């Protein structure tokens, strides 16, 4: 997995923790299978662009929210 993938995933994890969002609820709202989202967040799977966009939409955030700024 690329370093950028890991940074994006870490940013999503931090967002989930900061906003007290359950992985199950996020998966449902994003239309992603729970197991797939869990795998992305916990097992360091790479994240596909479709999953990333779905997560941004479910969180009502702009598409660049989780992309590292540096």
mmCIF file of the C-alpha atoms, coordinates in Angstrom:
data_MODEL
# 
_entry.id   MODEL 
# 
loop_
_atom_site.group_PDB 
_atom_site.id 
_atom_site.type_symbol 
_atom_site.label_atom_id 
_atom_site.label_alt_id 
_atom_site.label_comp_id 
_atom_site.label_asym_id 
_atom_site.label_entity_id 
_atom_site.label_seq_id 
_atom_site.pdbx_PDB_ins_code 
_atom_site.Cartn_x 
_atom_site.Cartn_y 
_atom_site.Cartn_z 
_atom_site.occupancy 
_atom_site.B_iso_or_equiv 
_atom_site.pdbx_formal_charge 
_atom_site.auth_seq_id 
_atom_site.auth_comp_id 
_atom_site.auth_asym_id 
_atom_site.auth_atom_id 
_atom_site.pdbx_PDB_model_num 
ATOM 1  C CA . UNK A 1 1  ? 0.000   0.000  0.000  1.00 0.00 ? 1  UNK A CA 1 
ATOM 2  C CA . UNK A 1 2  ? 1.211   3.479  -0.825 1.00 0.00 ? 2  UNK A CA 1 
ATOM 3  C CA . UNK A 1 3  ? 2.099   5.914  1.924  1.00 0.00 ? 3  UNK A CA 1 
ATOM 4  C CA . UNK A 1 4  ? -0.582  8.309  0.638  1.00 0.00 ? 4  UNK A CA 1 
ATOM 5  C CA . UNK A 1 5  ? -3.228  5.589  1.090  1.00 0.00 ? 5  UNK A CA 1 
ATOM 6  C CA . UNK A 1 6  ? -2.132  5.118  4.692  1.00 0.00 ? 6  UNK A CA 1 
ATOM 7  C CA . UNK A 1 7  ? -2.237  8.854  5.374  1.00 0.00 ? 7  UNK A CA 1 
ATOM 8  C CA . UNK A 1 8  ? -5.744  9.146  3.901  1.00 0.00 ? 8  UNK A CA 1 
ATOM 9  C CA . UNK A 1 9  ? -6.946  6.149  5.923  1.00 0.00 ? 9  UNK A CA 1 
ATOM 10 C CA . UNK A 1 10 ? -5.411  7.584  9.100  1.00 0.00 ? 10 UNK A CA 1 
ATOM 11 C CA . UNK A 1 11 ? -7.181  10.881 8.431  1.00 0.00 ? 11 UNK A CA 1 
ATOM 12 C CA . UNK A 1 12 ? -10.486 9.034  8.027  1.00 0.00 ? 12 UNK A CA 1 
ATOM 13 C CA . UNK A 1 13 ? -9.871  7.098  11.260 1.00 0.00 ? 13 UNK A CA 1 
ATOM 14 C CA . UNK A 1 14 ? -9.124  10.325 13.131 1.00 0.00 ? 14 UNK A CA 1 
ATOM 15 C CA . UNK A 1 15 ? -12.273 11.941 11.731 1.00 0.00 ? 15 UNK A CA 1 
ATOM 16 C CA . UNK A 1 16 ? -14.363 8.956  12.848 1.00 0.00 ? 16 UNK A CA 1 
ATOM 17 C CA . UNK A 1 17 ? -12.910 9.118  16.368 1.00 0.00 ? 17 UNK A CA 1 
ATOM 18 C CA . UNK A 1 18 ? -13.165 12.902 16.656 1.00 0.00 ? 18 UNK A CA 1 
ATOM 19 C CA . UNK A 1 19 ? -16.796 12.914 15.511 1.00 0.00 ? 19 UNK A CA 1 
ATOM 20 C CA . UNK A 1 20 ? -17.800 9.736  17.398 1.00 0.00 ? 20 UNK A CA 1 
ATOM 21 C CA . UNK A 1 21 ? -19.090 7.979  14.273 1.00 0.00 ? 21 UNK A CA 1 
ATOM 22 C CA . UNK A 1 22 ? -19.625 4.237  14.318 1.00 0.00 ? 22 UNK A CA 1 
ATOM 23 C CA . UNK A 1 23 ? -18.032 2.267  11.513 1.00 0.00 ? 23 UNK A CA 1 
ATOM 24 C CA . UNK A 1 24 ? -21.341 0.451  10.978 1.00 0.00 ? 24 UNK A CA 1 
ATOM 25 C CA . UNK A 1 25 ? -23.257 3.727  10.581 1.00 0.00 ? 25 UNK A CA 1 
ATOM 26 C CA . UNK A 1 26 ? -20.647 5.175  8.230  1.00 0.00 ? 26 UNK A CA 1 
ATOM 27 C CA . UNK A 1 27 ? -20.665 2.006  6.131  1.00 0.00 ? 27 UNK A CA 1 
ATOM 28 C CA . UNK A 1 28 ? -24.468 2.106  5.878  1.00 0.00 ? 28 UNK A CA 1 
ATOM 29 C CA . UNK A 1 29 ? -24.570 5.791  4.963  1.00 0.00 ? 29 UNK A CA 1 
ATOM 30 C CA . UNK A 1 30 ? -21.741 5.426  2.446  1.00 0.00 ? 30 UNK A CA 1 
ATOM 31 C CA . UNK A 1 31 ? -23.249 2.315  0.869  1.00 0.00 ? 31 UNK A CA 1 
ATOM 32 C CA . UNK A 1 32 ? -20.091 0.336  1.554  1.00 0.00 ? 32 UNK A CA 1 
ATOM 33 C CA . UNK A 1 33 ? -20.225 -3.175 2.951  1.00 0.00 ? 33 UNK A CA 1 
ATOM 34 C CA . UNK A 1 34 ? -19.325 -3.078 6.655  1.00 0.00 ? 34 UNK A CA 1 
ATOM 35 C CA . UNK A 1 35 ? -16.640 -5.732 6.202  1.00 0.00 ? 35 UNK A CA 1 
ATOM 36 C CA . UNK A 1 36 ? -15.050 -3.721 3.365  1.00 0.00 ? 36 UNK A CA 1 
ATOM 37 C CA . UNK A 1 37 ? -14.925 -0.509 5.412  1.00 0.00 ? 37 UNK A CA 1 
ATOM 38 C CA . UNK A 1 38 ? -13.668 -2.369 8.470  1.00 0.00 ? 38 UNK A CA 1 
ATOM 39 C CA . UNK A 1 39 ? -10.965 -3.946 6.324  1.00 0.00 ? 39 UNK A CA 1 
ATOM 40 C CA . UNK A 1 40 ? -9.887  -0.552 4.984  1.00 0.00 ? 40 UNK A CA 1 
ATOM 41 C CA . UNK A 1 41 ? -9.708  0.969  8.463  1.00 0.00 ? 41 UNK A CA 1 
ATOM 42 C CA . UNK A 1 42 ? -8.323  -1.914 10.513 1.00 0.00 ? 42 UNK A CA 1 
ATOM 43 C CA . UNK A 1 43 ? -6.315  -4.104 8.178  1.00 0.00 ? 43 UNK A CA 1 
ATOM 44 C CA . UNK A 1 44 ? -4.628  -1.369 6.177  1.00 0.00 ? 44 UNK A CA 1 
ATOM 45 C CA . UNK A 1 45 ? -6.256  -2.302 2.871  1.00 0.00 ? 45 UNK A CA 1 
ATOM 46 C CA . UNK A 1 46 ? -5.821  0.312  0.201  1.00 0.00 ? 46 UNK A CA 1 
ATOM 47 C CA . UNK A 1 47 ? -8.794  2.576  -0.370 1.00 0.00 ? 47 UNK A CA 1 
ATOM 48 C CA . UNK A 1 48 ? -10.477 2.771  -3.769 1.00 0.00 ? 48 UNK A CA 1 
ATOM 49 C CA . UNK A 1 49 ? -11.561 6.115  -5.133 1.00 0.00 ? 49 UNK A CA 1 
ATOM 50 C CA . UNK A 1 50 ? -15.228 5.068  -5.159 1.00 0.00 ? 50 UNK A CA 1 
ATOM 51 C CA . UNK A 1 51 ? -15.084 4.166  -1.466 1.00 0.00 ? 51 UNK A CA 1 
ATOM 52 C CA . UNK A 1 52 ? -13.291 7.426  -0.694 1.00 0.00 ? 52 UNK A CA 1 
ATOM 53 C CA . UNK A 1 53 ? -15.925 9.521  -2.473 1.00 0.00 ? 53 UNK A CA 1 
ATOM 54 C CA . UNK A 1 54 ? -18.739 7.597  -0.776 1.00 0.00 ? 54 UNK A CA 1 
ATOM 55 C CA . UNK A 1 55 ? -17.163 8.258  2.642  1.00 0.00 ? 55 UNK A CA 1 
ATOM 56 C CA . UNK A 1 56 ? -16.799 11.979 1.898  1.00 0.00 ? 56 UNK A CA 1 
ATOM 57 C CA . UNK A 1 57 ? -20.429 12.186 0.779  1.00 0.00 ? 57 UNK A CA 1 
ATOM 58 C CA . UNK A 1 58 ? -21.660 10.257 3.826  1.00 0.00 ? 58 UNK A CA 1 
ATOM 59 C CA . UNK A 1 59 ? -19.726 12.642 6.092  1.00 0.00 ? 59 UNK A CA 1 
ATOM 60 C CA . UNK A 1 60 ? -21.018 15.674 4.146  1.00 0.00 ? 60 UNK A CA 1 
ATOM 61 C CA . UNK A 1 61 ? -17.438 16.829 3.646  1.00 0.00 ? 61 UNK A CA 1 
ATOM 62 C CA . UNK A 1 62 ? -15.564 18.143 0.583  1.00 0.00 ? 62 UNK A CA 1 
ATOM 63 C CA . UNK A 1 63 ? -13.635 15.575 -1.414 1.00 0.00 ? 63 UNK A CA 1 
ATOM 64 C CA . UNK A 1 64 ? -10.248 16.890 -0.311 1.00 0.00 ? 64 UNK A CA 1 
ATOM 65 C CA . UNK A 1 65 ? -10.987 16.659 3.438  1.00 0.00 ? 65 UNK A CA 1 
ATOM 66 C CA . UNK A 1 66 ? -8.907  13.511 4.058  1.00 0.00 ? 66 UNK A CA 1 
ATOM 67 C CA . UNK A 1 67 ? -6.112  14.184 1.555  1.00 0.00 ? 67 UNK A CA 1 
ATOM 68 C CA . UNK A 1 68 ? -2.820  15.188 3.227  1.00 0.00 ? 68 UNK A CA 1 
ATOM 69 C CA . UNK A 1 69 ? -2.036  18.850 2.682  1.00 0.00 ? 69 UNK A CA 1 
ATOM 70 C CA . UNK A 1 70 ? 1.754   18.576 2.401  1.00 0.00 ? 70 UNK A CA 1 
# 
